[in-house]
Coordinates of C-alpha atoms in Angstrom, one line a residue:
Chain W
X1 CA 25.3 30.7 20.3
X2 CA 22.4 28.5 19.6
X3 CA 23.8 26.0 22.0
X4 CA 24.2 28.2 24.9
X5 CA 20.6 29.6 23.8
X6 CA 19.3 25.9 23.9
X7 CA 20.7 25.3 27.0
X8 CA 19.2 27.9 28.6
X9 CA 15.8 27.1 27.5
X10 CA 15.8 23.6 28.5
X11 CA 17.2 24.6 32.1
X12 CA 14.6 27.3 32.5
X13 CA 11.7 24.7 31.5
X14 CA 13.2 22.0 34.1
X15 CA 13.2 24.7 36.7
X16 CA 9.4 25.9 35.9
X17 CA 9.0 21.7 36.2
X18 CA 10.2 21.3 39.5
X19 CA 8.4 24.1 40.6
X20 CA 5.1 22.7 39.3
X21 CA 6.1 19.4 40.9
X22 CA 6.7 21.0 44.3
X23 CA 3.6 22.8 44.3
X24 CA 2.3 19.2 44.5
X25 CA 4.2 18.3 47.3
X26 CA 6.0 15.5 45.1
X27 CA 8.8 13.4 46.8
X28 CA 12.6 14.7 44.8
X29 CA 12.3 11.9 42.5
X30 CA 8.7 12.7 41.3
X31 CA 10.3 16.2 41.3
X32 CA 13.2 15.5 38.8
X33 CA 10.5 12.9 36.6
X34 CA 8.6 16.4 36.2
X35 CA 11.6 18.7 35.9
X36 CA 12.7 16.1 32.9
X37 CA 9.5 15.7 31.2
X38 CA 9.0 19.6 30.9
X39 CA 12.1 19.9 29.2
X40 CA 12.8 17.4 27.0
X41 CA 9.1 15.9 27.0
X42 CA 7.8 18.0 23.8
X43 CA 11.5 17.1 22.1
X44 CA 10.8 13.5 23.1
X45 CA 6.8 13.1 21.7
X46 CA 8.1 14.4 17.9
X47 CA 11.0 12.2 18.0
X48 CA 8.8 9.2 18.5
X49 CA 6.3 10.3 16.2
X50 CA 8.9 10.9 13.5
X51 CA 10.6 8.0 14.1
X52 CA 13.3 9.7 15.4
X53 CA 15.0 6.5 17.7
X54 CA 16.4 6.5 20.2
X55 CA 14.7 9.7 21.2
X56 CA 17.5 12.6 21.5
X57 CA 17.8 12.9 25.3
X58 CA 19.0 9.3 25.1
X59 CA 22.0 10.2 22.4
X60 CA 23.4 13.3 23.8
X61 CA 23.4 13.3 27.6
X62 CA 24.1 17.0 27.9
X63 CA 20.1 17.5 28.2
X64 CA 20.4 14.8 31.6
X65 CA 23.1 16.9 33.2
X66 CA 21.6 20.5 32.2
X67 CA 18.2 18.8 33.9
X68 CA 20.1 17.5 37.0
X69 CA 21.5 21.2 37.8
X70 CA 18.0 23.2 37.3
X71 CA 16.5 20.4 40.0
X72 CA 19.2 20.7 42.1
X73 CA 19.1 24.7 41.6
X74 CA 15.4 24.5 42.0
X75 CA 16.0 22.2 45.4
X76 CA 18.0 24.3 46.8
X77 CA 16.7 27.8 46.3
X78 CA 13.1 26.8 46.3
X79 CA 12.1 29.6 48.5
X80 CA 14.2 32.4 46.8
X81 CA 13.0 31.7 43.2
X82 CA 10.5 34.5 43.4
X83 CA 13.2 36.8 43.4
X84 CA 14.6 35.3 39.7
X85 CA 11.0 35.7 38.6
X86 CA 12.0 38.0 35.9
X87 CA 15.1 36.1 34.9
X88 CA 13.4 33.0 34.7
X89 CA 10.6 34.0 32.5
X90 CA 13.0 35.3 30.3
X91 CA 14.7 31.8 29.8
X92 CA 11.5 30.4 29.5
X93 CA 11.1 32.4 27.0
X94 CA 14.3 31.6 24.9
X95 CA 13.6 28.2 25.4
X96 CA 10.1 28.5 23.5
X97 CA 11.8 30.2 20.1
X98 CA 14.6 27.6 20.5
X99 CA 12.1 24.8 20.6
X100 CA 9.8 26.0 18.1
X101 CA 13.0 26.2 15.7
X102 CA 14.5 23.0 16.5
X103 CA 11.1 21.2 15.8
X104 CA 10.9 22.9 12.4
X105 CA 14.2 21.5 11.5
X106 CA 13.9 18.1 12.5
X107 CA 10.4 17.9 10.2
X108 CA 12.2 19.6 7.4
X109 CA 15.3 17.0 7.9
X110 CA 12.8 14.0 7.5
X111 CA 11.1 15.8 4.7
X112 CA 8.0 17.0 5.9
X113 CA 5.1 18.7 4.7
X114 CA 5.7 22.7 6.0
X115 CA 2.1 22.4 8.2
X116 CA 3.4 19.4 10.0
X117 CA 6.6 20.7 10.4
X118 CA 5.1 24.1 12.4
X119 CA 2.9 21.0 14.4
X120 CA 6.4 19.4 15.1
X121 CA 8.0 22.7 16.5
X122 CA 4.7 23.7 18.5
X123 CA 4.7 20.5 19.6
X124 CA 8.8 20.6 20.7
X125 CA 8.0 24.1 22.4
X126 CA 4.9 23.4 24.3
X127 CA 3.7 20.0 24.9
X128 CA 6.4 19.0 27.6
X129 CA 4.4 21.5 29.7
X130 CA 1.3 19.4 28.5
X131 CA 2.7 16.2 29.6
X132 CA 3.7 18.1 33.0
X133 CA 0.6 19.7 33.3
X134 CA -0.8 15.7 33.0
X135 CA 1.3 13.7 35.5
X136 CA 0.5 16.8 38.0
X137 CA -3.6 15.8 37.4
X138 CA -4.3 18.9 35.8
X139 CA -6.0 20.1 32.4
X140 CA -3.3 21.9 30.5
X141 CA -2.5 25.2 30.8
X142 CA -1.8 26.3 27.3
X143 CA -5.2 24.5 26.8
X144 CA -7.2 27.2 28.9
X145 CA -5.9 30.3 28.7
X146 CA -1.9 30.8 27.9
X147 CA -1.2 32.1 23.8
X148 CA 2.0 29.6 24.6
X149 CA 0.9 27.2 21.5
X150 CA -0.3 30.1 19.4
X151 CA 2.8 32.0 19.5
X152 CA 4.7 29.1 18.0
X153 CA 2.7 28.3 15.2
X154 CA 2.7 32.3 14.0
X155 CA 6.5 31.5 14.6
X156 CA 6.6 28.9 12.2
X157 CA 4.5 30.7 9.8
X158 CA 6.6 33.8 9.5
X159 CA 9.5 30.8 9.4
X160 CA 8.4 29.6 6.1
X161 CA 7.3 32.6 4.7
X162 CA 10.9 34.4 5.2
X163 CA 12.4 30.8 3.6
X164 CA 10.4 31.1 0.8
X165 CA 11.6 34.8 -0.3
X166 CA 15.1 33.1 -0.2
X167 CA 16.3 34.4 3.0
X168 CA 19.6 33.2 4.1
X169 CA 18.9 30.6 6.5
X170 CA 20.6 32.0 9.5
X171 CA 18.8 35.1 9.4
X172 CA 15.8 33.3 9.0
X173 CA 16.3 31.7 11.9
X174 CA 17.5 34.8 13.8
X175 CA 14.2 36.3 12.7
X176 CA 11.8 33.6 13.8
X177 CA 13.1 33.4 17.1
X178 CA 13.1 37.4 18.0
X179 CA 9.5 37.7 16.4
X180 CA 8.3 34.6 18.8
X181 CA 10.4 36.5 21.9
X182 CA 9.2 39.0 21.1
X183 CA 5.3 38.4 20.9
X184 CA 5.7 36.2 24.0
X185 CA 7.2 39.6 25.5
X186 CA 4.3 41.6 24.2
X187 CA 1.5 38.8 25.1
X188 CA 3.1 38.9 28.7
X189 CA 3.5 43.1 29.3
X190 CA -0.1 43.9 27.6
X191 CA -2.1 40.5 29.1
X192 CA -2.9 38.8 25.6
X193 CA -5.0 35.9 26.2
X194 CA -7.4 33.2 23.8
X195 CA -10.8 33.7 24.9
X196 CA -12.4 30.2 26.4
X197 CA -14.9 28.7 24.1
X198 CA -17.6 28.0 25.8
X199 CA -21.7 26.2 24.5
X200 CA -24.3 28.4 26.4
Chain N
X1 CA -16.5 4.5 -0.6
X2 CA -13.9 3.8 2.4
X3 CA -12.5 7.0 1.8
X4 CA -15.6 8.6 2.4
X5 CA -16.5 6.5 5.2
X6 CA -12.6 7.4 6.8
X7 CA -13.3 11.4 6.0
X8 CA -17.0 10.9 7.2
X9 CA -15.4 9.1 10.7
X10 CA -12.7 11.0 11.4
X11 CA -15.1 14.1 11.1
X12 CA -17.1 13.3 13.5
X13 CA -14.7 12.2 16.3
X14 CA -12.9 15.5 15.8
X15 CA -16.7 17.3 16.2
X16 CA -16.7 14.8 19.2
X17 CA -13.6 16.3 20.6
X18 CA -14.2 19.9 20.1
X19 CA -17.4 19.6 22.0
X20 CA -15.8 17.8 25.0
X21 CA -13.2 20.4 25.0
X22 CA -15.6 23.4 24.9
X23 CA -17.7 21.7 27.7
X24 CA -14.2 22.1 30.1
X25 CA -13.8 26.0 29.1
X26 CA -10.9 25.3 26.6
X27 CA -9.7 28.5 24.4
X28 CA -9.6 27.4 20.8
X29 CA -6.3 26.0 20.7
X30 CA -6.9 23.7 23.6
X31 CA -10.4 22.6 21.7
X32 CA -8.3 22.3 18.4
X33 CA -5.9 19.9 19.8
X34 CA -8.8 18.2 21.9
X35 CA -10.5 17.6 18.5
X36 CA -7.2 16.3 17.1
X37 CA -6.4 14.1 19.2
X38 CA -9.9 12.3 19.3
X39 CA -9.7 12.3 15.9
X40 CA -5.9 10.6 15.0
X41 CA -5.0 9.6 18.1
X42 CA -5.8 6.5 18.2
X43 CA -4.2 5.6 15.1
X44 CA -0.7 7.9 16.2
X45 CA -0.8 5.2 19.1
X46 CA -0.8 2.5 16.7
X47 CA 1.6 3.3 14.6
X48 CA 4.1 3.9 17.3
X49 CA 3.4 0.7 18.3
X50 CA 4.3 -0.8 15.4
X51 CA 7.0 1.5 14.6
X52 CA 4.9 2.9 11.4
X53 CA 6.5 6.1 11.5
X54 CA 6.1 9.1 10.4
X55 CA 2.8 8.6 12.0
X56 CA 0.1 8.7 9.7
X57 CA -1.2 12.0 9.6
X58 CA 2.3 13.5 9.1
X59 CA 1.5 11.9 6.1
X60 CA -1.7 12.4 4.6
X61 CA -2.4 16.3 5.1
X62 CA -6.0 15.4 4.4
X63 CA -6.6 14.6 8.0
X64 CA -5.3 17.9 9.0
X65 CA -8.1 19.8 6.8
X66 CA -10.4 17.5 7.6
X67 CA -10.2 18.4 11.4
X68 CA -9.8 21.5 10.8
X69 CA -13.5 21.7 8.8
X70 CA -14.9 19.9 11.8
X71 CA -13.1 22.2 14.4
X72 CA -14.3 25.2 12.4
X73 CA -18.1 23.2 12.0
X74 CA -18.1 22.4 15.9
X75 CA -16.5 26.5 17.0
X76 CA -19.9 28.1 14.0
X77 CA -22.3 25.8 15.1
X78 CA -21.6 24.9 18.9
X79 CA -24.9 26.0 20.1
X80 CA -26.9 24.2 17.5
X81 CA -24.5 20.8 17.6
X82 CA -27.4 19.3 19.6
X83 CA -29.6 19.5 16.3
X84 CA -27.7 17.2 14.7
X85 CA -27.1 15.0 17.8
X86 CA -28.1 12.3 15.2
X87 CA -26.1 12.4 12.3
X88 CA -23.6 12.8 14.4
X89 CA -24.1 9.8 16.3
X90 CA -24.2 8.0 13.1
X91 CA -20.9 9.3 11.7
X92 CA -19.3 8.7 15.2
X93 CA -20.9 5.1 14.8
X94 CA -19.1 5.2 11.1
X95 CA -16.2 5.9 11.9
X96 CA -16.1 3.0 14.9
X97 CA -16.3 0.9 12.2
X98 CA -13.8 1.8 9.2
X99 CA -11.2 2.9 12.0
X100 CA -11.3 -0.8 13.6
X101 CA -11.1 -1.9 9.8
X102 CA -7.4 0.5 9.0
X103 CA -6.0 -0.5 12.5
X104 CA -6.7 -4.4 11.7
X105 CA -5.0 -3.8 8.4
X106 CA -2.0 -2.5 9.4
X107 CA -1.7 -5.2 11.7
X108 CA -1.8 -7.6 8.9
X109 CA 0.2 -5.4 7.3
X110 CA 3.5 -6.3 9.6
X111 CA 2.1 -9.8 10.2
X112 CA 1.1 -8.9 13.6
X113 CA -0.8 -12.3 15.3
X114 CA -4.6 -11.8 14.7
X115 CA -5.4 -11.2 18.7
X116 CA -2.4 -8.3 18.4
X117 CA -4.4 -7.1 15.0
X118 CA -7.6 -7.0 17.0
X119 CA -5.7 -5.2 19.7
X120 CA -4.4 -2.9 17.3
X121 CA -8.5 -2.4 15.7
X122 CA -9.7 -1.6 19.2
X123 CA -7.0 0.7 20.0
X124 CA -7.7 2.8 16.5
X125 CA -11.1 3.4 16.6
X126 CA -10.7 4.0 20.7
X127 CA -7.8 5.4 21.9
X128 CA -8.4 8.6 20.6
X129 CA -11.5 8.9 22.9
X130 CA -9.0 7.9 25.4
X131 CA -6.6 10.8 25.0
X132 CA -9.2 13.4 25.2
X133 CA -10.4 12.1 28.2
X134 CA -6.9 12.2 29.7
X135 CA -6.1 15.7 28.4
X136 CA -9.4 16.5 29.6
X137 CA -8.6 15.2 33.2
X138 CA -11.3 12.5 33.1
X139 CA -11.1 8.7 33.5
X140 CA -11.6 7.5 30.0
X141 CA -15.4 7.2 29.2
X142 CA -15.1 3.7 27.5
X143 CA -13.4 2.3 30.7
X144 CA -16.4 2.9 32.9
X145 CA -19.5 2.3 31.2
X146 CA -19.2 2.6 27.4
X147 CA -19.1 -0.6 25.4
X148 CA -17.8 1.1 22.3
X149 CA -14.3 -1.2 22.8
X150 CA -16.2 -4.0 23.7
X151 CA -17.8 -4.0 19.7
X152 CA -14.8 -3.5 18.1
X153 CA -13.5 -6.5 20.0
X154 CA -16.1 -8.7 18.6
X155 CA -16.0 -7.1 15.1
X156 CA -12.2 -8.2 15.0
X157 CA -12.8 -11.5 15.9
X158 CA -15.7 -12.0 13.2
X159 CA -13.6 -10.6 10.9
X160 CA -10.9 -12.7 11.3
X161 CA -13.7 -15.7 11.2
X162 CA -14.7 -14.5 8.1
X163 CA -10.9 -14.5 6.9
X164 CA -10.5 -18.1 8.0
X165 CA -13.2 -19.9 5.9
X166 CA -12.1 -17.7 3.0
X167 CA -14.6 -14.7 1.9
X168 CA -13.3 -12.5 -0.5
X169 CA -11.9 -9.9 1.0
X170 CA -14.3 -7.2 0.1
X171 CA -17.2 -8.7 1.4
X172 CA -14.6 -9.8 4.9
X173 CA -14.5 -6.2 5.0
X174 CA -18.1 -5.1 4.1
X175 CA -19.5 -7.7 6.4
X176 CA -17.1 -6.7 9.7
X177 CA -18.3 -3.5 9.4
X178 CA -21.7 -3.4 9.0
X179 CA -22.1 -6.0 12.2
X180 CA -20.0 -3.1 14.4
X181 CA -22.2 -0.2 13.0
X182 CA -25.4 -3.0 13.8
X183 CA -24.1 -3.7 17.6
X184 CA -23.0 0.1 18.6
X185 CA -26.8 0.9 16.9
X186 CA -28.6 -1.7 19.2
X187 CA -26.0 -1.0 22.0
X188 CA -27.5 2.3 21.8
X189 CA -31.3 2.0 21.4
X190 CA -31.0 -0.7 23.9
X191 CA -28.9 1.0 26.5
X192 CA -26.1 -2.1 26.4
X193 CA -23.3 -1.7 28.5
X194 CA -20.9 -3.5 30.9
X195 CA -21.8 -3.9 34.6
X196 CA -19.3 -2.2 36.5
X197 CA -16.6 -4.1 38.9
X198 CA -16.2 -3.3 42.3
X199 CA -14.8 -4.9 45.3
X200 CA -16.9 -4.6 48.2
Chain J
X1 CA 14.4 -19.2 36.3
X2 CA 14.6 -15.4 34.8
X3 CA 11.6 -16.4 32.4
X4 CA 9.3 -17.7 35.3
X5 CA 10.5 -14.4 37.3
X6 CA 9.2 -12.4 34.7
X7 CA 5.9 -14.4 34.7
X8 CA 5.5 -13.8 38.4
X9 CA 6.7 -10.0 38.2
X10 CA 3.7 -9.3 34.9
X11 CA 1.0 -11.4 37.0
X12 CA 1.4 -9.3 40.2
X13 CA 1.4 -6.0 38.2
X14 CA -1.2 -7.3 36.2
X15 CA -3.3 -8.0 39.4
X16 CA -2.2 -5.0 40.8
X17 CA -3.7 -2.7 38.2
X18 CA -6.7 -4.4 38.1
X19 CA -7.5 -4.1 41.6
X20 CA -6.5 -0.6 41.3
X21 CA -9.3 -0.7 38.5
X22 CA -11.9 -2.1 40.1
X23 CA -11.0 0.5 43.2
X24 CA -12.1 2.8 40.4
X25 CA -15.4 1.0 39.6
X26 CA -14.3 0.5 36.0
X27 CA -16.1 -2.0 33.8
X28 CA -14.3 -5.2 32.8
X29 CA -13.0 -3.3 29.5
X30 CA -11.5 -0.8 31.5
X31 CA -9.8 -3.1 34.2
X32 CA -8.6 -5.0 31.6
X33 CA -7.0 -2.4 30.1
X34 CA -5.4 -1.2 33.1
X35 CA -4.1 -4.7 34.2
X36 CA -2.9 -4.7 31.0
X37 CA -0.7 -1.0 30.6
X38 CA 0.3 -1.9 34.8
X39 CA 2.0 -4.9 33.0
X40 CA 3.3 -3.5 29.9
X41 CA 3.7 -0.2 30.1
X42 CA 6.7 0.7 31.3
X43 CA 8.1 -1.8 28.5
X44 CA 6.4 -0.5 26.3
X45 CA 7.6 3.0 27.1
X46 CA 10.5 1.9 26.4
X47 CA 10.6 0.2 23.4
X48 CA 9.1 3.1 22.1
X49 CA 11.8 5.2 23.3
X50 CA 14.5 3.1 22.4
X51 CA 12.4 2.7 18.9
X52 CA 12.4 -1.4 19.4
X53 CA 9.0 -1.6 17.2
X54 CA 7.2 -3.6 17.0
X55 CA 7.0 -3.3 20.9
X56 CA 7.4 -6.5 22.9
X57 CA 3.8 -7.6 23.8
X58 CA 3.0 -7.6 20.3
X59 CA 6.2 -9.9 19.5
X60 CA 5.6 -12.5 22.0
X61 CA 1.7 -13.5 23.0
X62 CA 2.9 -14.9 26.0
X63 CA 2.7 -11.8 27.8
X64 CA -1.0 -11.2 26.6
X65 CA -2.3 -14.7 28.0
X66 CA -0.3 -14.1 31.2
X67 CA -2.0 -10.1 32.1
X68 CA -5.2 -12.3 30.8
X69 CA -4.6 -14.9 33.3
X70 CA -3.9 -12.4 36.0
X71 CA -7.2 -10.5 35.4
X72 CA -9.4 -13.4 35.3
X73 CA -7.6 -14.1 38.8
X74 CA -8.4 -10.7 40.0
X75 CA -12.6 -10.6 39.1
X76 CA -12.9 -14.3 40.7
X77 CA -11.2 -14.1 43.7
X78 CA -11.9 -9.8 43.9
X79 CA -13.1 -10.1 47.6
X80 CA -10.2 -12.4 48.5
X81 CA -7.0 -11.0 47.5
X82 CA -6.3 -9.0 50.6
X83 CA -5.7 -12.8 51.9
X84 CA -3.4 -13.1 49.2
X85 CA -1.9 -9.7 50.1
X86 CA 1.9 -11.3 51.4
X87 CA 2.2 -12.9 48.0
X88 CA 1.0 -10.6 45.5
X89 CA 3.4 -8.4 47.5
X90 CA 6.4 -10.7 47.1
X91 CA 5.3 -11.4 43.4
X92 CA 5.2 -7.1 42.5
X93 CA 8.7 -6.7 44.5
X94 CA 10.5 -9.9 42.7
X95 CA 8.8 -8.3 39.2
X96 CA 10.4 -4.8 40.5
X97 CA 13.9 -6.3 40.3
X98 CA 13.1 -8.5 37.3
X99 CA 11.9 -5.5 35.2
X100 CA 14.4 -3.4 36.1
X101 CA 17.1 -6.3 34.7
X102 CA 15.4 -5.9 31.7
X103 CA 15.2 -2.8 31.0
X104 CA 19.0 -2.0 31.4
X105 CA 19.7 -5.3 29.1
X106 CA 17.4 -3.9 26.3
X107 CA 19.4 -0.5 26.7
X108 CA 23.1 -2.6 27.0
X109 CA 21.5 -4.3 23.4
X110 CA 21.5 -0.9 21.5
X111 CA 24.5 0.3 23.3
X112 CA 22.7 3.2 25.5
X113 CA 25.0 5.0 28.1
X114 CA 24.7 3.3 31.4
X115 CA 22.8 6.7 32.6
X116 CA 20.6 6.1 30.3
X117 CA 20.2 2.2 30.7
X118 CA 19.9 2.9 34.6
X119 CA 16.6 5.2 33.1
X120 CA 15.5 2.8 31.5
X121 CA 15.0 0.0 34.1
X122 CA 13.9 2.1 36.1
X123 CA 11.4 2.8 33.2
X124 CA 10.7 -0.7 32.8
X125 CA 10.4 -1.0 36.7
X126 CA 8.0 1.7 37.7
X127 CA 6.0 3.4 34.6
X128 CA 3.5 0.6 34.1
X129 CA 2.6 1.9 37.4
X130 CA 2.6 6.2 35.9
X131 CA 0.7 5.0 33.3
X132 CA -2.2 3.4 35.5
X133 CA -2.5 6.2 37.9
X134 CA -2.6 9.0 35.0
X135 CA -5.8 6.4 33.4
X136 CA -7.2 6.5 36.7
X137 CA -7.1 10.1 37.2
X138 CA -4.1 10.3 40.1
X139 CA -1.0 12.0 40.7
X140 CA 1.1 9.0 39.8
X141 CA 1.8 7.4 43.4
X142 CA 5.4 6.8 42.7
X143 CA 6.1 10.9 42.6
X144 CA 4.4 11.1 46.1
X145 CA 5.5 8.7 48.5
X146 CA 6.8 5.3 47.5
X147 CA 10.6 5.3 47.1
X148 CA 10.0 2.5 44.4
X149 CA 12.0 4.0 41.6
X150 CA 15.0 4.9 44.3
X151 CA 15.3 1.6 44.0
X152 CA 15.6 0.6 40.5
X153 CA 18.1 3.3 40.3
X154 CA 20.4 2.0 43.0
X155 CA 19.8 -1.4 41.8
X156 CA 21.0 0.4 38.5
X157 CA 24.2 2.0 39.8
X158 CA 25.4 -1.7 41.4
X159 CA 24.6 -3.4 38.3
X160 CA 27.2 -1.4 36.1
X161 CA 29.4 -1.1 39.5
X162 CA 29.4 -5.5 39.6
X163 CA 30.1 -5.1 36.0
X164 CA 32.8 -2.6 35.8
X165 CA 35.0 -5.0 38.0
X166 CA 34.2 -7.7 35.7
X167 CA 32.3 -10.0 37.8
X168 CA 30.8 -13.2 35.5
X169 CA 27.1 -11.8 34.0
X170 CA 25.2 -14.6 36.0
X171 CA 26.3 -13.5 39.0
X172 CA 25.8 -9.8 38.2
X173 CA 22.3 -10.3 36.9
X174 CA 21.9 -12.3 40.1
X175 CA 23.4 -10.0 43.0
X176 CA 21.5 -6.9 41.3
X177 CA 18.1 -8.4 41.7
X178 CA 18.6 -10.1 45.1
X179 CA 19.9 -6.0 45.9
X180 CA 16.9 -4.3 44.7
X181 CA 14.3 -6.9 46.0
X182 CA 16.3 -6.6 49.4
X183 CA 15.9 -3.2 50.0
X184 CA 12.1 -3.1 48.4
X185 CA 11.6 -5.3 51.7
X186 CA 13.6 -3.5 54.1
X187 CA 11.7 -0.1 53.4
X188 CA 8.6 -1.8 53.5
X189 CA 9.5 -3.4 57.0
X190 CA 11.1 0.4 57.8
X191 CA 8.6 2.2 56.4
X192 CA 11.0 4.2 54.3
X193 CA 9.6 6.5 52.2
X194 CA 11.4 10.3 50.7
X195 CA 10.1 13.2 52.2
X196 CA 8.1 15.4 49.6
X197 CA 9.0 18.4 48.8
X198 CA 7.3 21.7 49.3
X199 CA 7.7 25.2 48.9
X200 CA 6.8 27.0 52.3

C-alpha cells in the first residue's frame, strides 16, 4: 500500500516538474533533469546530509523508471494535462504525506533528535520543488506564498505526539498522513495562505 | 568565550538572513529557512564535503533555537532592525571570524592540506551568505563586490603562519581572529573592496 | 595520456567559467570561485552523491593549482581569448569525454548500476556547468539548447555496450571518448541542438 502510495507521489511530483520545465521552454533533457530533481530532489538533499550514501535513487532504480514514465506521460499529453488537473493535484498531494513520513523515518533510523527529524521529512516533502523552483531561475514557491512546508511540519508534530501516547506505529502513520491530506485538502478548497512578511 | 562568540555569530547571520528574505516579500517560512540557511549553511557545505555527516546542526539543537531567537528577534523588531544596524554589523563581523576558525578546524581535524583547511574557513563563514543569495535569486553578494571572502582568505593563511613558527594554540587562535574582525572593520570604514573584472 | 587529458579537460572548464564570470562583472573572488565549481562541480556532485568524502579536490591539490593556473590565464590574456577560441574549444570537448570516463569509473568502483553510472558521467560531464549558471543567476544553458549531456549519455550507453562484448578496457575507455568527442564536433559543425519543449 505504502509502495503503490509512494509511487504515486513521486510520479505526480516528476509530472508537476516537467511541467515547470516546459513552461521554460527547456530542451527534453533539461525537461527530465527537472522532472527528476522534483521528485527525488528533497529525498536526495537529507540523504546527503544524513550521510545516507549512495543517495537512495542510486540503490533502488524503481524511482528512475517511475520518473522516466511521468516525463514521457508529461511529453506526450502536454497539452491535455489540464484536463487531469484534479487528479494530479491529488497525487501531489499523496506524495507530500508520503514524503513527509519517509523523512521522519529515515531521521528516527539514524537516531535523530525528533525537531530534526520533522526538518528531515519537510525537507523530503518539499525542497525537491525548491531545487526545481532554482534551476528554473525562480525564488521558491513555498517561500512566497504556498502553506506546502508548513503542512509538513504540523504533520510531523501530530507524528510525534500520537508516538508518544504509544500508538501502534501503523496507525500512527495512517494518521499523519490523512491529517497532512487532509489540511493540504482544506488549505486548497478554502485558499489558506502565509501572509508575506514584509519591512515598511 | 568561543561559544559565545559561535551563539553571538550565528545570531546575527540568521538576523542577516531574515532581513534579506523579508526584503523579497517571503511568508515566514520562506524567511525562516532564508535565516537558516545563512546561518548553517556554510558549515552544512562543509561537512558534506568532508563527509562529516550528520551535518552539524542535526547535531547540536542549539543552532536550531538559536535561529529561531533571531528569526523571532528579526519577524518583532523588523522595522526597528535599522537601530541596531551596528551591533549587528559587529556580530556579523564576529561571527566572520569564529566561523573561519570551526571550518579551519575541522579541516585539521581530517588532515585536510592547509590551502584545503583555508578553503574549507572561507567556505564556513561564506557560503551561507551564498545560499541565501541563490534561494533569493541573486548573484551571490561576495562574488561582486564584497571582500568578506577575501579576509577570511588571509586570516587562514596567517593562521596557519602562526601555526608554523609554533604559537600556542590559544593565542594561534586569538590572534587569527582578532586580525579578520580588524580587516572586515577597516574594510568597512574604508570602503575596501575588489575592483570588478570585465572583458571589454 | 588520461592524466594530461584531464588537465586539459579542468583548464578549459576552468577558463570557461571564468570568462563566463567576468561576462558577469564579478570581482576576482567571485571568478575564482566560478572557475573553480565549472571545474569541480560536477565531481564534486558526485562524490557527494556517491558519498566518496572527502571529495576529490580536497584529496589531490593538483586540481586546485591547475583551476588556479587556468584563472590566472583567463584575467591576463581576458581580451585575447576569443583568439584562442578553436582551442579552448577543443580543450572543453576533449574534458567532455574525459569527465564523463570518469564519472562512470568512479560509479563502476562502488558497483552502481550502469544507469546509474551513465548518470553519473554525465554528472561529472556537464554539472560543473549547472552549477555556474545557477551562481550566475541563469537557467542552466545545458536545459535550453546545447545537446551536451545527449552526449555523455550516448557516450555512456557505448561504453557498457563495448564492454558487455568484452572488448579489452583500453580500448573501451579509448573508443568511448574518441565517440563522445566525435559527435561533440559534428553537432557543433551541424549545429545540432534538441528542440525545446513548450506547451502551446
Amino acid at each position: 500500500m505504502f509502495e503503490i502510495l509512494d509511487i504515486l507521489g513521486t510520479m505526480a511530483f516528476a509530472v508537476s516538474g516537467a511541467l515547470t520545465a516546459m513552461n521554460k521552454k527547456m530542451d527534453p533533457f533539461g525537461v527530465f533533469i527537472i522532472a527528476f530533481v522534483t521528485a527525488v530532489g528533497g529525498g536526495t538533499l537529507r540523504d546527503v546530509l544524513i550521510g545516507r550514501t549512495p543517495v537512495g535513487w542510486m540503490m533502488n532504480l524503481n524511482y528512475v523508471y517511475i520518473i522516466l514514465l511521468g516525463f514521457v506521460l508529461a511529453m506526450i499529453f502536454k497539452e491535455k494535462l489540464d484536463g487531469f488537473r484534479k487528479s494530479m493535484f491529488l497525487f501531489d498531494t499523496i506524495g507530500l504525506g508520503v514524503f513527509t513520513l519517509i523523512g521522519l523515518e529515515k531521521g528516527l533510523e539514524v537516531h535523530l533528535h525528533p525537531v530534526i527529524c520533522i526538518a528531515l521529512g519537510t525537507m523530503t516533502a518539499c525542497f525537491g520543488g525548491v531545487i526545481r523552483d532554482i534551476l528554473c531561475n525562480e525564488i521558491p514557491v513555498i517561500f512566497r506564498k504556498e502553506i506546502y512546508a508548513t503542512i509538513c511540519i504540523v504533520g510531523g508534530i501530530f507524528f510525534f505526539f500520537l508516538k508518544s501516547i504509544e500508538l501502534p506505529e501503523n496507525l500512527v502513520y495512517l494518521a499523519t498522513s490523512v491529517l497532512i491530506i487532509f489540511i493540504r485538502l482544506m488549505a486548497v478548497i478554502f485558499h489558506w495562505s502565509l501572509p508575506t512578511v514584509e519591512k515598511n
